Short mmCIF file of C-alpha atoms in Angstrom, two decimals:
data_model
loop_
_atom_site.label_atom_id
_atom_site.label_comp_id
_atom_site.label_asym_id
_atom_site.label_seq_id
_atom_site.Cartn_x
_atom_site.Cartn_y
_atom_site.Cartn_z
CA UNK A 1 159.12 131.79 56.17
CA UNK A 2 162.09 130.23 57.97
CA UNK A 3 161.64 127.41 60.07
CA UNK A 4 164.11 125.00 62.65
CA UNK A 5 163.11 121.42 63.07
CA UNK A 6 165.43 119.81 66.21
CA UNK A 7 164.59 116.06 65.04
CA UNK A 8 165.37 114.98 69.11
CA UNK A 9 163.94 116.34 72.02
CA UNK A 10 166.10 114.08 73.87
CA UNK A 11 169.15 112.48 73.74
CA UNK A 12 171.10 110.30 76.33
CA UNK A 13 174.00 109.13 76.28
CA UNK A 14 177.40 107.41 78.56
CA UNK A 15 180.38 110.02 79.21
CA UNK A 16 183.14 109.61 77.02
CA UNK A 17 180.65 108.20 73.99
CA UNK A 18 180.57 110.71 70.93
CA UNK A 19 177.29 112.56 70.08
CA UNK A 20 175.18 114.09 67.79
CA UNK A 21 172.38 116.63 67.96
CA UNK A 22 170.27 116.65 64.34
CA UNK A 23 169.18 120.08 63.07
CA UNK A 24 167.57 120.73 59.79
CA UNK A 25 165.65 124.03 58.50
CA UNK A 26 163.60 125.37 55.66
CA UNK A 27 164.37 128.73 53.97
CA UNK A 28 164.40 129.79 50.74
CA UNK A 29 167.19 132.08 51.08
CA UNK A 30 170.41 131.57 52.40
CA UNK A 31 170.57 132.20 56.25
CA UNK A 32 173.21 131.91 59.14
CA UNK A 33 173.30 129.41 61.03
CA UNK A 34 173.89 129.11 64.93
CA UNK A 35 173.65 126.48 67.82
CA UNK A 36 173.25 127.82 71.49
CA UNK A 37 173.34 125.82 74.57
CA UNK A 38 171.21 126.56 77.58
CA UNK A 39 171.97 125.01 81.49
CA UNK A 40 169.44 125.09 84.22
CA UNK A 41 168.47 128.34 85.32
CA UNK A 42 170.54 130.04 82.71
CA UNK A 43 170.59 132.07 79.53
CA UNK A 44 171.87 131.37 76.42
CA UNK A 45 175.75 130.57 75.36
CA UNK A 46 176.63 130.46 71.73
CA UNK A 47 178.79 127.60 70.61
CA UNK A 48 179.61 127.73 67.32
CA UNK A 49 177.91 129.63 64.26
CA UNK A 50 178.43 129.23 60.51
CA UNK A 51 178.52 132.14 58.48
CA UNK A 52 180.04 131.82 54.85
CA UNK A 53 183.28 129.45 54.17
CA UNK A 54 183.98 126.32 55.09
CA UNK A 55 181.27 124.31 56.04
CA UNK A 56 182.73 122.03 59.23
CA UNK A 57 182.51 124.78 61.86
CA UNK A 58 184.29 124.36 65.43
CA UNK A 59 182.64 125.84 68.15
CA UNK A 60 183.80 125.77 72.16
CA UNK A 61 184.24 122.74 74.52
CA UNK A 62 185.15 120.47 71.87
CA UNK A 63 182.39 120.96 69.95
CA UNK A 64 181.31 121.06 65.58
CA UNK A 65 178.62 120.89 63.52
CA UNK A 66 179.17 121.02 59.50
CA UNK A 67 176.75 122.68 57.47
CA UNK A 68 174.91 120.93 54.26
CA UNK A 69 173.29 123.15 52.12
CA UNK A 70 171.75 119.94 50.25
CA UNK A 71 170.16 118.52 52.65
CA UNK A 72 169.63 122.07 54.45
CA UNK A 73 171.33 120.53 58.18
CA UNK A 74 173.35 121.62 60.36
CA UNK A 75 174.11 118.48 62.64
CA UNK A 76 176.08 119.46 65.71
CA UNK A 77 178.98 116.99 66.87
CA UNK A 78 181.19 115.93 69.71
CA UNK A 79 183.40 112.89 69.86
CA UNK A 80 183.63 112.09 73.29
CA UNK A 81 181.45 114.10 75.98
CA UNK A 82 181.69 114.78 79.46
CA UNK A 83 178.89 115.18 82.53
CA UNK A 84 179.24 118.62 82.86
CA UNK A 85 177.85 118.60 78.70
CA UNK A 86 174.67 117.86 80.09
CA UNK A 87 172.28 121.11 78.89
CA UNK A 88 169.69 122.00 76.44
CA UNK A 89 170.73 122.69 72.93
CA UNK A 90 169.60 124.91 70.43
CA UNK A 91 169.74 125.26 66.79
CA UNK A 92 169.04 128.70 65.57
CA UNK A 93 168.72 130.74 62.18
CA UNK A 94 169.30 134.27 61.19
CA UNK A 95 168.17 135.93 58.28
CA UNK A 96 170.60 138.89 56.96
CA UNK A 97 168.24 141.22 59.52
CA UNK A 98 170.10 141.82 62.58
CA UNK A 99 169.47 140.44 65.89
CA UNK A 100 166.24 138.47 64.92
CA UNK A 101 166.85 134.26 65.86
CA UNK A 102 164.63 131.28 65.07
CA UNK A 103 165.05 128.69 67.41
CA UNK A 104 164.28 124.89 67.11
CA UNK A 105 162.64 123.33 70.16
CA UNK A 106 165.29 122.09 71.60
CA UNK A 107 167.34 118.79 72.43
CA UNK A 108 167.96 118.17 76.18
CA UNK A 109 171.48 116.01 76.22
CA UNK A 110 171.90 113.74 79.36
CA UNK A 111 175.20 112.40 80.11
CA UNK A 112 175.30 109.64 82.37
CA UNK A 113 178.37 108.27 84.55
CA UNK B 1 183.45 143.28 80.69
CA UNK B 2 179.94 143.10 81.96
CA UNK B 3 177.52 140.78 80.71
CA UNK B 4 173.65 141.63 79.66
CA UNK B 5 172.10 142.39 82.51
CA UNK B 6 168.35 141.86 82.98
CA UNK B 7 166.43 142.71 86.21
CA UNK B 8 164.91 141.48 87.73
CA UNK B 9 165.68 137.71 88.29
CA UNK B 10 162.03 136.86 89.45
CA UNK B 11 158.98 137.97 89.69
CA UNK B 12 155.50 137.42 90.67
CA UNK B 13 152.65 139.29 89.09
CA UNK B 14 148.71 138.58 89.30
CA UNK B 15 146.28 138.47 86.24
CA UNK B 16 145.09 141.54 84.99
CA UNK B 17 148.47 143.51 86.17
CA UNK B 18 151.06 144.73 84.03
CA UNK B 19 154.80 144.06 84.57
CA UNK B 20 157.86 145.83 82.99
CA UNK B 21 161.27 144.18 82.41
CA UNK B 22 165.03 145.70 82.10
CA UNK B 23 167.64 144.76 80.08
CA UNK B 24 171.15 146.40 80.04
CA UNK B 25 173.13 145.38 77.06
CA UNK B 26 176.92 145.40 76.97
CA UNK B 27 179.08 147.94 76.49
CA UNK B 28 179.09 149.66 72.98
CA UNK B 29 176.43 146.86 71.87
CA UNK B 30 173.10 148.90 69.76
CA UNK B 31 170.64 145.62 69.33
CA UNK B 32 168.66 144.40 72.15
CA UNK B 33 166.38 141.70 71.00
CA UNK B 34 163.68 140.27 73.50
CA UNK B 35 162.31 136.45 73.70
CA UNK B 36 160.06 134.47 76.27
CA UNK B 37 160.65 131.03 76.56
CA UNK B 38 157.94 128.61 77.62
CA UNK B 39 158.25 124.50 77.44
CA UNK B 40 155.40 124.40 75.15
CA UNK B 41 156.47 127.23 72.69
CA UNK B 42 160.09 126.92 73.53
CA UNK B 43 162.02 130.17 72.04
CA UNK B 44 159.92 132.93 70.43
CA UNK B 45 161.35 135.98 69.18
CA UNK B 46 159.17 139.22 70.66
CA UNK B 47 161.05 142.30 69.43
CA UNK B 48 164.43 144.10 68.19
CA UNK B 49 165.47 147.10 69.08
CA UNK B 50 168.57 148.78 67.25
CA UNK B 51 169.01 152.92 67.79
CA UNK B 52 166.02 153.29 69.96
CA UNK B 53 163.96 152.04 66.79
CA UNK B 54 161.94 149.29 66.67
CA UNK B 55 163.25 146.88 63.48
CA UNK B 56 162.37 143.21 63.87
CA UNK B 57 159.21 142.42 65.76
CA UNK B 58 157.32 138.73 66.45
CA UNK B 59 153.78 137.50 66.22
CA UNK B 60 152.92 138.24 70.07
CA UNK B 61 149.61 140.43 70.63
CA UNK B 62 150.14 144.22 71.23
CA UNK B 63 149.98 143.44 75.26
CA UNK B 64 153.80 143.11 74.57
CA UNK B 65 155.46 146.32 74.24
CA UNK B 66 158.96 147.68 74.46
CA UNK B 67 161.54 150.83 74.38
CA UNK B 68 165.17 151.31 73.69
CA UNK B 69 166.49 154.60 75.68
CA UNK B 70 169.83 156.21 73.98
CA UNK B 71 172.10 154.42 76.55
CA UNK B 72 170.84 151.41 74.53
CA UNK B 73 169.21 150.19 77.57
CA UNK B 74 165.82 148.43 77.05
CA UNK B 75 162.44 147.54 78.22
CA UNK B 76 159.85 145.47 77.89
CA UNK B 77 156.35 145.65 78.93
CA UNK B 78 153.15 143.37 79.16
CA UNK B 79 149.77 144.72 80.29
CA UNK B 80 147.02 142.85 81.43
CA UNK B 81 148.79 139.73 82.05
CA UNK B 82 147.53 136.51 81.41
CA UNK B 83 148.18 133.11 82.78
CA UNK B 84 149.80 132.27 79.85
CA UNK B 85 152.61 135.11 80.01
CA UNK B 86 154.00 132.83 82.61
CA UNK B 87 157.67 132.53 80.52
CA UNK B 88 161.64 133.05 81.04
CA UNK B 89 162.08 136.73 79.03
CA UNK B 90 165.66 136.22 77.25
CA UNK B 91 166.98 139.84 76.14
CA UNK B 92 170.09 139.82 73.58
CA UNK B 93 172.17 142.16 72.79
CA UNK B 94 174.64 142.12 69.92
CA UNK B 95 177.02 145.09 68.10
CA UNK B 96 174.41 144.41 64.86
CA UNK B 97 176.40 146.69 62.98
CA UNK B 98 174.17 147.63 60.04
CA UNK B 99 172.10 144.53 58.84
CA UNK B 100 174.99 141.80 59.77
CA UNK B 101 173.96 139.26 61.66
CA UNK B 102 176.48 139.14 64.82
CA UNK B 103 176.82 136.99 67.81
CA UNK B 104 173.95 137.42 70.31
CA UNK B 105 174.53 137.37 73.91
CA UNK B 106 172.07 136.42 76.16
CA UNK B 107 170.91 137.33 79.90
CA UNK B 108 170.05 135.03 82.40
CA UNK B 109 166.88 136.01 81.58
CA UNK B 110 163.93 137.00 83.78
CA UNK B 111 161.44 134.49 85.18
CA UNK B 112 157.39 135.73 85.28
CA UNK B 113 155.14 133.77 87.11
CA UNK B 114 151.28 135.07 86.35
CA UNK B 115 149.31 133.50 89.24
#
């Protein structure tokens, strides 16, 4: 079975400081990879996503995550991050079956002034 | 383009009722895929629906039903709620052109409170 472990639940941090949001999952076949990030009262936007190819991925609003099939991570990335960053993030993992996701718990980013 | 559209937004159902829950998918999309999302279970994948057929389904009891009609438009439905149904129900929808995995785009989502 497939499984997404979000190592933070939390994570502050000052605007303009860089940040990053661990991810690491268990399969034992190769899966796609995704990270979604959620604001209050919201849905779901995707970032970025890693299917084949290079393994640094850029996603939107500055945004990356590279992929490490050793250490089976997917770390997402952003050098310098604003207030309006401030969301829940999620780390997500597809199998080769269509629309099914498994999501890690979650990492709720606070930026503070 | 339109976005997925779930309806409603809210809603506010008593134990022992049953509730059903719309999703309209995007334009030309096939897949609908249904979650709930709860703080202490965080995001739990219910169902997939691709061609009106049932494909992917999650470990949830068979309370938790749905339907895809030909327009690709889908529903969900709980019976005899339980406290514990209290959630945010995520529907996706993606083009999930024969097994690829594509991106998934979500709905605002529809918040049950069981009371």
């Amino acid at each position: 079975a497939q499984s997404v472990t979000q190592l933070d639940s939390q994570v502050p941090v000052f605007e303009e400081a860089p940040v990053e949001l661990r991810c690491n999952y268990s399969s034992s076949v190769s899966v796609y990879l995704f990270w979604y990030v959620q604001y209050p009262n919201q849905g779901l936007q995707l970032l970025l996503k890693y299917l084949s190819g290079s393994t640094l991925v850029k996603g939107i609003n500055g945004f990356e995550a590279e992929f490490n099939k050793s250490q089976t991570s997917f770390h997402l990335r952003k050098p310098s991050v604003h207030i309006s960053d401030t969301a829940e993030y999620f780390c997500a993992v597809s199998l080769n079956q269509g629309g099914k996701l498994i999501f890690g718990q979650g990492t709720e980013l606070s930026v503070k002034p | 383009k339109a976005g997925v559209t779930q309806t409603p937004r809210y809603l506010i159902k008593t134990r022992g009722q049953q509730v059903t829950l719309s999703c309209s998918p995007i334009s030309g999309h096939r897949s609908v895929s249904w979650y709930q999302q709860t703080p202490g279970q965080g995001l739990q994948f219910l169902f997939e629906y691709f061609s009106e057929t049932q494909r992917n389904k999650g470990n949830f009891p068979g309370r938790f039903s749905g339907r895809q009609f030909s327009n690709s438009r889908s529903e969900m439905n709980v019976s005899t709620l339980e406290l514990g149904d209290s959630a945010l129900y995520l529907c996706a929808s993606s083009r999930a052109l024969g097994q690829d995995p594509t991106e998934a785009f979500f709905g605002q989502g529809t918040r049950l409170t069981v009371v």
